[in-house]
Amino acid sequence: MGRETEMEEEARENGGVDSVLPMASLISPSGNEVQLSELEGKIIGLYFAANWYPKCEAFTPALTAAYHRLKEHGAGFEVVFVSCDESRPSFERFHRAMPWPAVPFGDIGCKKRLSERFQVEGIPRLVVLAPDGEVIQPDAVELVHRYGDRAFPFTLARVAELEADEQRKFASQTLEKIFSINGKGYVNGSQQQVPISSLVGKTVGLYFSAHRCAPCIKFTAKLAAIYINLKGKAQDFEIIYIPMDKEEDGYLQSCSDMPWLALPYDDGASSGALARYFDVREIPMLVVVGPDGKTVTREGRNLVNLYFDMAFPFTDEQIRLLQEMEDEAAKGYPTSLRHTGHRHELSIVSDKSGGGPYICCECEEQGLGWAYQCIACGYEIHLRCGRDMEGGSAGGRD
């Protein structure tokens, strides 16, 4: 048995941080050595991530915010970055954006052993360890996304407590309670402040978006047309922009492009809290709150893409009605279709016969369930796009 292996076996037997990180030292973001003794007695989060992966770039700020808050409160918590980057410059660039130490990039053996020991098959991954080296949470990424620093110390008892508290909050949720987070009791209209109390009893969409976000720009245009259409029908519907912009200039530009209300800008404090409350992972996202103040759906974006203004008021009952209408309409379409834009025959499918969520290859809009699908290569289009295409020929229906 080699000397290094003997040291690792001895460290595992002794427990503590040495049992997990059998090395002399870590490295700080500035390149200085960090002694392992500084981690003794702390709960440790092993953060497996890479600079090249967007989900890691998105999660790192959330973990950083939780880390800083825990440090401010004197919590015994430390994070250790275990890089999955392929080059030293990528590692160093990503590490400089973090406030915690890392396993040295050159220590490939340690990184490999950690990945194998904790069965890391995907990133980002946050393995939380007790001071004795035992696993508290095999992956706390979801907990940090949902609860931030409140997830500490990440134990099963703490998670159960947070989930129970979350259920109580959602059960007693009202529109006014949702917006009590910013302590102002109003949102911004085009010319004046609008009290939250004046929106009670309406269906309200909370629109999480940002100015320099290509998917947001595309969806905002569609949502604006639907919003204006619904307002023209005198529907009790309102939208409030929840800014995910990093700078106020972006927020102001977004507001100028939107015909609805907006949460006042406060460097992201209120928006961040609302994003955590509704578990917002990506933007754009449209959360719909009903007239009673309870959450109707977090899938407002998908419903708007699928059903346009007919999705209003976004309730389960309305969506079931729309699906039944689609099922009935599908009976009038041929079972197969040929057209000049694709070399294979397209067959009609539903969510019960191979269909599912898809992006239409003709109009590039979202679809669900009914579609014309190429079994050979996965080409898929809306039924309506198949009907509207030039150069198509329909097959018969039994």
Coordinates of C-alpha atoms in Angstrom, one line a residue:
M1 CA 0.0 0.0 0.0
G2 CA 1.4 3.4 -1.0
R3 CA 2.2 6.2 1.4
E4 CA -0.6 8.4 0.0
T5 CA -3.2 5.6 0.3
E6 CA -2.1 4.9 3.9
M7 CA -2.6 8.5 4.8
E8 CA -6.1 8.5 3.3
E9 CA -7.1 5.3 5.2
E10 CA -5.8 6.9 8.4
A11 CA -7.7 10.1 7.8
R12 CA -11.0 8.2 7.1
E13 CA -10.6 6.3 10.3
N14 CA -10.0 9.5 12.3
G15 CA -13.0 11.3 10.7
G16 CA -13.4 15.1 10.3
V17 CA -12.5 17.2 7.3
D18 CA -9.3 15.2 6.8
S19 CA -11.4 12.1 6.1
V20 CA -12.9 13.8 3.1
L21 CA -10.1 16.1 2.0
P22 CA -6.8 14.2 2.7
M23 CA -4.5 17.0 1.5
A24 CA -2.2 19.6 2.9
S25 CA -4.3 22.7 2.0
L26 CA -6.9 24.3 -0.3
I27 CA -6.5 27.4 -2.4
S28 CA -8.3 30.7 -2.0
P29 CA -9.8 32.7 -5.0
S30 CA -6.8 35.0 -4.9
G31 CA -4.4 32.0 -5.1
N32 CA -3.3 31.8 -1.4
E33 CA -3.1 28.6 0.6
V34 CA -6.0 27.8 3.0
Q35 CA -5.2 25.4 5.8
L36 CA -7.6 22.5 6.3
S37 CA -7.6 23.3 10.0
E38 CA -9.7 26.4 9.2
L39 CA -12.6 24.1 8.2
E40 CA -12.5 21.9 11.4
G41 CA -15.8 21.8 13.2
K42 CA -17.8 23.3 10.4
I43 CA -20.5 22.0 8.1
I44 CA -18.9 21.8 4.6
G45 CA -20.5 22.0 1.2
L46 CA -18.5 20.4 -1.6
Y47 CA -19.5 22.3 -4.7
F48 CA -19.0 20.4 -7.9
A49 CA -19.3 22.8 -10.8
A50 CA -17.8 24.1 -14.0
N51 CA -17.4 27.5 -15.7
W52 CA -18.7 26.2 -19.0
Y53 CA -22.1 25.0 -17.8
P54 CA -24.9 27.6 -17.7
K55 CA -26.7 25.9 -14.8
C56 CA -23.6 26.3 -12.7
E57 CA -23.2 29.9 -13.6
A58 CA -26.9 30.4 -12.6
F59 CA -26.6 28.6 -9.3
T60 CA -23.3 30.1 -8.1
P61 CA -24.8 33.6 -7.3
A62 CA -27.6 31.9 -5.3
L63 CA -25.1 29.9 -3.3
T64 CA -22.9 33.0 -2.9
A65 CA -25.8 35.0 -1.5
A66 CA -26.6 32.3 1.0
Y67 CA -23.0 31.9 1.9
H68 CA -22.5 35.6 2.7
R69 CA -25.7 35.7 4.8
L70 CA -24.6 32.6 6.8
K71 CA -21.2 34.2 7.4
E72 CA -22.7 37.4 8.6
H73 CA -24.7 35.4 11.2
G74 CA -21.6 33.5 12.3
A75 CA -22.8 30.1 11.1
G76 CA -20.2 27.4 11.1
F77 CA -20.4 26.8 7.3
E78 CA -17.8 26.6 4.5
V79 CA -17.9 25.7 0.9
V80 CA -15.2 24.0 -1.1
F81 CA -15.2 24.3 -4.9
V82 CA -14.4 21.0 -6.7
S83 CA -13.8 22.1 -10.3
C84 CA -15.0 20.2 -13.3
D85 CA -13.4 22.7 -15.6
E86 CA -11.2 21.4 -18.4
S87 CA -8.5 24.1 -18.2
R88 CA -6.7 26.1 -15.5
P89 CA -7.7 29.5 -16.9
S90 CA -11.4 28.4 -16.9
F91 CA -11.0 27.2 -13.3
E92 CA -9.3 30.4 -12.2
R93 CA -11.8 32.7 -13.9
F94 CA -14.8 30.8 -12.3
H95 CA -13.1 30.6 -8.9
R96 CA -12.4 34.3 -8.8
A97 CA -16.1 34.9 -8.8
M98 CA -16.5 32.8 -5.6
P99 CA -15.8 33.7 -2.0
W100 CA -14.7 30.2 -0.8
P101 CA -11.7 28.0 -1.2
A102 CA -11.2 25.3 -3.8
V103 CA -9.4 22.0 -4.3
P104 CA -6.3 23.0 -6.3
F105 CA -6.9 22.5 -10.0
G106 CA -3.8 20.3 -10.4
D107 CA -4.9 17.8 -7.8
I108 CA -6.7 15.6 -10.3
G109 CA -6.5 12.6 -8.0
C110 CA -8.4 14.3 -5.2
K111 CA -11.1 15.6 -7.5
K112 CA -11.5 12.1 -9.1
R113 CA -11.8 10.4 -5.7
L114 CA -14.4 13.0 -4.5
S115 CA -16.5 12.5 -7.6
E116 CA -16.4 8.8 -7.2
R117 CA -17.0 8.8 -3.5
F118 CA -20.1 10.9 -3.8
Q119 CA -21.2 9.5 -7.1
V120 CA -21.3 12.8 -8.9
E121 CA -22.9 12.3 -12.3
G122 CA -24.2 15.8 -12.9
I123 CA -23.5 19.4 -12.0
P124 CA -24.1 21.6 -10.2
R125 CA -24.0 19.4 -7.2
L126 CA -23.6 20.5 -3.5
V127 CA -22.8 17.7 -1.2
V128 CA -23.2 18.8 2.5
L129 CA -21.1 17.2 5.1
A130 CA -21.3 17.2 8.9
P131 CA -18.1 18.2 10.8
D132 CA -17.3 14.5 11.2
G133 CA -17.4 14.0 7.5
E134 CA -20.8 12.2 7.3
V135 CA -23.2 13.2 4.6
I136 CA -26.0 15.4 5.7
Q137 CA -27.4 16.1 2.2
P138 CA -26.2 14.3 -1.0
D139 CA -27.3 17.3 -3.1
A140 CA -28.5 20.6 -1.6
V141 CA -28.7 22.6 -4.8
E142 CA -32.5 22.4 -4.8
L143 CA -32.6 23.5 -1.1
V144 CA -30.4 26.5 -1.7
H145 CA -32.6 27.5 -4.7
R146 CA -35.8 27.2 -2.7
Y147 CA -34.7 28.4 0.7
G148 CA -31.4 30.2 0.5
D149 CA -29.5 30.5 3.8
R150 CA -32.6 29.3 5.7
A151 CA -31.8 25.8 4.5
F152 CA -28.8 25.6 6.9
P153 CA -27.8 23.2 8.5
F154 CA -29.5 21.2 5.7
T155 CA -30.6 18.3 8.0
L156 CA -33.8 16.3 7.3
A157 CA -35.4 17.9 10.3
R158 CA -34.7 21.4 9.0
V159 CA -36.0 20.5 5.5
A160 CA -39.2 19.1 7.1
E161 CA -39.6 22.3 9.1
L162 CA -39.1 24.5 6.0
E163 CA -41.6 22.5 3.9
A164 CA -44.2 22.7 6.7
D165 CA -43.7 26.4 7.0
E166 CA -44.0 26.8 3.2
Q167 CA -47.3 24.8 3.1
R168 CA -48.7 27.1 5.8
K169 CA -47.6 30.2 4.0
F170 CA -49.1 29.1 0.7
A171 CA -52.3 28.1 2.5
S172 CA -52.7 31.6 4.0
Q173 CA -51.3 33.4 1.0
T174 CA -52.9 36.7 -0.2
L175 CA -51.8 39.2 -2.7
E176 CA -51.1 41.7 0.0
K177 CA -48.9 39.2 1.9
I178 CA -47.0 38.4 -1.2
F179 CA -46.0 42.1 -1.7
S180 CA -45.5 42.9 2.0
I181 CA -42.0 41.7 1.2
N182 CA -40.9 45.2 -0.1
G183 CA -42.6 47.0 2.7
K184 CA -44.2 49.6 0.3
G185 CA -47.6 48.3 -0.4
Y186 CA -47.7 49.6 -4.0
V187 CA -46.3 48.9 -7.5
N188 CA -45.5 51.4 -10.2
G189 CA -47.9 52.3 -13.0
S190 CA -47.0 54.3 -16.0
Q191 CA -47.9 57.6 -14.3
Q192 CA -48.5 56.8 -10.7
Q193 CA -48.2 54.4 -7.8
V194 CA -50.8 51.7 -7.7
P195 CA -51.8 50.3 -4.3
I196 CA -51.6 46.5 -4.0
S197 CA -55.0 46.6 -2.3
S198 CA -56.6 47.9 -5.5
L199 CA -55.6 44.6 -7.2
V200 CA -57.2 42.3 -4.7
G201 CA -60.0 40.3 -6.4
K202 CA -58.3 40.3 -9.8
T203 CA -56.3 37.6 -11.5
V204 CA -52.7 38.8 -11.3
G205 CA -49.7 37.6 -13.3
L206 CA -46.3 38.0 -11.7
Y207 CA -43.9 38.3 -14.6
F208 CA -40.2 37.5 -13.8
S209 CA -38.1 38.8 -16.6
A210 CA -35.1 40.9 -17.5
H211 CA -34.1 43.4 -20.2
R212 CA -31.1 41.6 -21.8
C213 CA -32.6 38.2 -22.1
A214 CA -33.5 37.0 -25.6
P215 CA -36.2 34.5 -24.5
C216 CA -37.7 37.3 -22.3
I217 CA -37.8 39.8 -25.2
K218 CA -39.6 37.3 -27.4
F219 CA -42.2 36.3 -24.8
T220 CA -42.8 39.8 -23.6
A221 CA -44.0 40.8 -27.1
K222 CA -46.5 37.9 -27.1
L223 CA -47.6 38.5 -23.5
A224 CA -48.1 42.2 -24.2
A225 CA -50.5 41.5 -27.2
I226 CA -52.5 39.0 -25.0
Y227 CA -52.6 41.5 -22.1
I228 CA -53.9 44.3 -24.3
N229 CA -56.5 41.9 -25.8
L230 CA -57.7 40.8 -22.4
K231 CA -57.9 44.3 -21.0
G232 CA -59.9 45.2 -24.1
K233 CA -62.4 42.6 -23.1
A234 CA -62.6 44.2 -19.7
Q235 CA -61.2 41.1 -17.9
D236 CA -60.1 41.5 -14.3
F237 CA -56.5 40.8 -15.2
E238 CA -53.3 42.6 -14.3
I239 CA -49.6 41.8 -14.7
I240 CA -46.8 43.0 -12.4
Y241 CA -43.2 43.0 -13.7
I242 CA -40.8 41.4 -11.2
P243 CA -37.4 42.7 -12.4
M244 CA -34.5 40.3 -12.5
D245 CA -32.4 43.0 -14.0
K246 CA -28.9 43.5 -12.4
E247 CA -28.9 47.2 -13.1
E248 CA -31.6 49.9 -12.9
D249 CA -31.0 51.0 -16.5
G250 CA -32.1 47.6 -17.7
Y251 CA -35.2 47.8 -15.4
L252 CA -36.2 51.1 -16.7
Q253 CA -35.8 49.9 -20.3
S254 CA -37.9 46.9 -19.6
C255 CA -40.6 49.0 -18.0
S256 CA -40.7 51.2 -21.2
D257 CA -41.4 48.0 -23.3
M258 CA -44.2 46.7 -21.1
P259 CA -47.8 48.0 -20.8
W260 CA -48.4 46.7 -17.2
L261 CA -47.3 47.5 -13.7
A262 CA -43.9 47.0 -12.2
L263 CA -42.4 46.2 -8.8
P264 CA -40.2 49.2 -7.7
Y265 CA -36.5 48.6 -8.3
D266 CA -34.4 48.0 -5.2
D267 CA -31.2 46.3 -6.4
G268 CA -33.0 42.9 -6.6
A269 CA -33.8 42.5 -2.9
S270 CA -37.6 42.2 -3.3
S271 CA -37.4 40.4 -6.7
G272 CA -34.9 37.9 -5.3
A273 CA -37.1 37.1 -2.3
L274 CA -40.2 36.6 -4.6
A275 CA -38.1 34.5 -6.9
R276 CA -37.1 32.2 -4.0
Y277 CA -40.7 32.2 -2.7
F278 CA -42.0 31.0 -6.1
D279 CA -38.9 28.8 -6.8
V280 CA -38.1 30.7 -10.0
R281 CA -35.2 28.8 -11.8
E282 CA -35.3 30.5 -15.2
I283 CA -36.8 33.4 -16.9
P284 CA -39.1 34.4 -18.4
M285 CA -41.6 33.0 -15.9
L286 CA -45.2 33.9 -15.3
V287 CA -46.8 33.0 -12.0
V288 CA -50.5 33.5 -11.9
V289 CA -52.3 34.4 -8.6
G290 CA -56.1 34.1 -8.5
P291 CA -58.7 36.5 -7.2
D292 CA -58.5 34.8 -3.8
G293 CA -54.7 35.5 -3.6
K294 CA -53.7 31.8 -3.9
T295 CA -51.3 30.6 -6.6
V296 CA -53.2 29.3 -9.6
T297 CA -50.1 28.2 -11.6
R298 CA -46.4 28.7 -12.0
E299 CA -46.7 27.6 -15.6
G300 CA -48.3 30.8 -17.0
R301 CA -45.6 31.1 -19.7
N302 CA -46.3 27.6 -21.1
L303 CA -50.1 28.2 -21.0
V304 CA -49.8 31.5 -22.8
N305 CA -47.6 29.8 -25.5
L306 CA -50.1 27.0 -25.9
Y307 CA -53.5 28.7 -25.6
F308 CA -52.8 32.5 -26.0
D309 CA -55.5 34.6 -24.4
M310 CA -57.9 31.6 -24.2
A311 CA -55.7 30.4 -21.2
F312 CA -57.3 33.1 -19.0
P313 CA -58.0 32.7 -16.1
F314 CA -55.4 29.9 -16.1
T315 CA -57.4 27.6 -13.8
D316 CA -57.3 23.8 -14.0
E317 CA -60.9 23.9 -15.1
Q318 CA -60.2 26.3 -18.0
I319 CA -57.2 24.2 -19.2
R320 CA -59.3 21.0 -19.1
L321 CA -61.9 22.7 -21.2
L322 CA -59.3 23.8 -23.8
Q323 CA -57.8 20.3 -23.9
E324 CA -61.3 18.8 -24.5
M325 CA -61.8 21.3 -27.3
E326 CA -58.5 20.3 -28.8
D327 CA -59.4 16.6 -28.6
E328 CA -62.6 17.3 -30.4
A329 CA -61.0 19.5 -33.1
A330 CA -58.3 16.8 -33.7
K331 CA -61.1 14.5 -34.9
G332 CA -61.4 16.7 -38.0
Y333 CA -57.7 16.4 -39.0
P334 CA -56.3 13.6 -41.3
T335 CA -54.3 10.9 -39.6
S336 CA -51.3 11.5 -41.8
L337 CA -49.7 14.4 -43.8
R338 CA -47.2 14.9 -46.5
H339 CA -45.7 18.2 -47.4
T340 CA -42.8 19.6 -49.5
G341 CA -40.9 20.9 -46.5
H342 CA -40.2 17.5 -45.1
R343 CA -39.3 14.2 -46.9
H344 CA -41.1 11.9 -44.5
E345 CA -44.7 11.3 -43.8
L346 CA -46.1 13.0 -40.7
S347 CA -48.5 11.0 -38.5
I348 CA -51.0 12.5 -36.1
V349 CA -50.2 11.8 -32.4
S350 CA -51.5 12.9 -29.0
D351 CA -50.1 12.8 -25.5
K352 CA -51.6 9.3 -25.3
S353 CA -49.9 8.0 -28.4
G354 CA -46.4 9.3 -28.4
G355 CA -47.0 13.1 -28.2
G356 CA -45.8 15.4 -25.5
P357 CA -44.2 18.9 -25.0
Y358 CA -42.4 20.0 -28.2
I359 CA -41.4 23.1 -30.2
C360 CA -43.1 23.3 -33.6
C361 CA -40.6 23.0 -36.4
E362 CA -42.8 25.3 -38.6
C363 CA -43.6 28.3 -36.3
E364 CA -41.1 27.6 -33.6
E365 CA -43.8 28.0 -30.9
Q366 CA -44.5 25.6 -28.1
G367 CA -46.8 22.7 -28.4
L368 CA -48.3 20.0 -26.2
G369 CA -50.1 16.7 -27.0
W370 CA -51.6 16.8 -30.4
A371 CA -49.1 17.2 -33.3
Y372 CA -48.1 15.9 -36.7
Q373 CA -44.9 13.9 -36.0
C374 CA -42.3 12.2 -38.1
I375 CA -41.7 8.9 -36.5
A376 CA -38.4 8.5 -38.3
C377 CA -36.6 11.7 -37.2
G378 CA -38.7 13.5 -34.6
Y379 CA -39.8 16.4 -36.8
E380 CA -43.0 17.8 -35.2
I381 CA -45.5 20.5 -36.0
H382 CA -48.8 21.8 -34.7
L383 CA -51.9 20.5 -36.3
R384 CA -52.9 24.0 -37.3
C385 CA -49.4 24.5 -39.0
G386 CA -50.0 21.2 -40.9
R387 CA -53.3 22.6 -42.1
D388 CA -51.9 25.9 -43.0
M389 CA -48.8 24.7 -44.9
E390 CA -48.5 25.1 -48.6
G391 CA -47.6 22.0 -50.6
G392 CA -49.1 19.5 -48.2
S393 CA -51.2 16.6 -49.0
A394 CA -53.4 14.8 -46.5
G395 CA -53.8 11.1 -45.9
G396 CA -57.2 9.7 -45.0
R397 CA -58.8 9.0 -41.7
D398 CA -60.3 5.7 -40.9

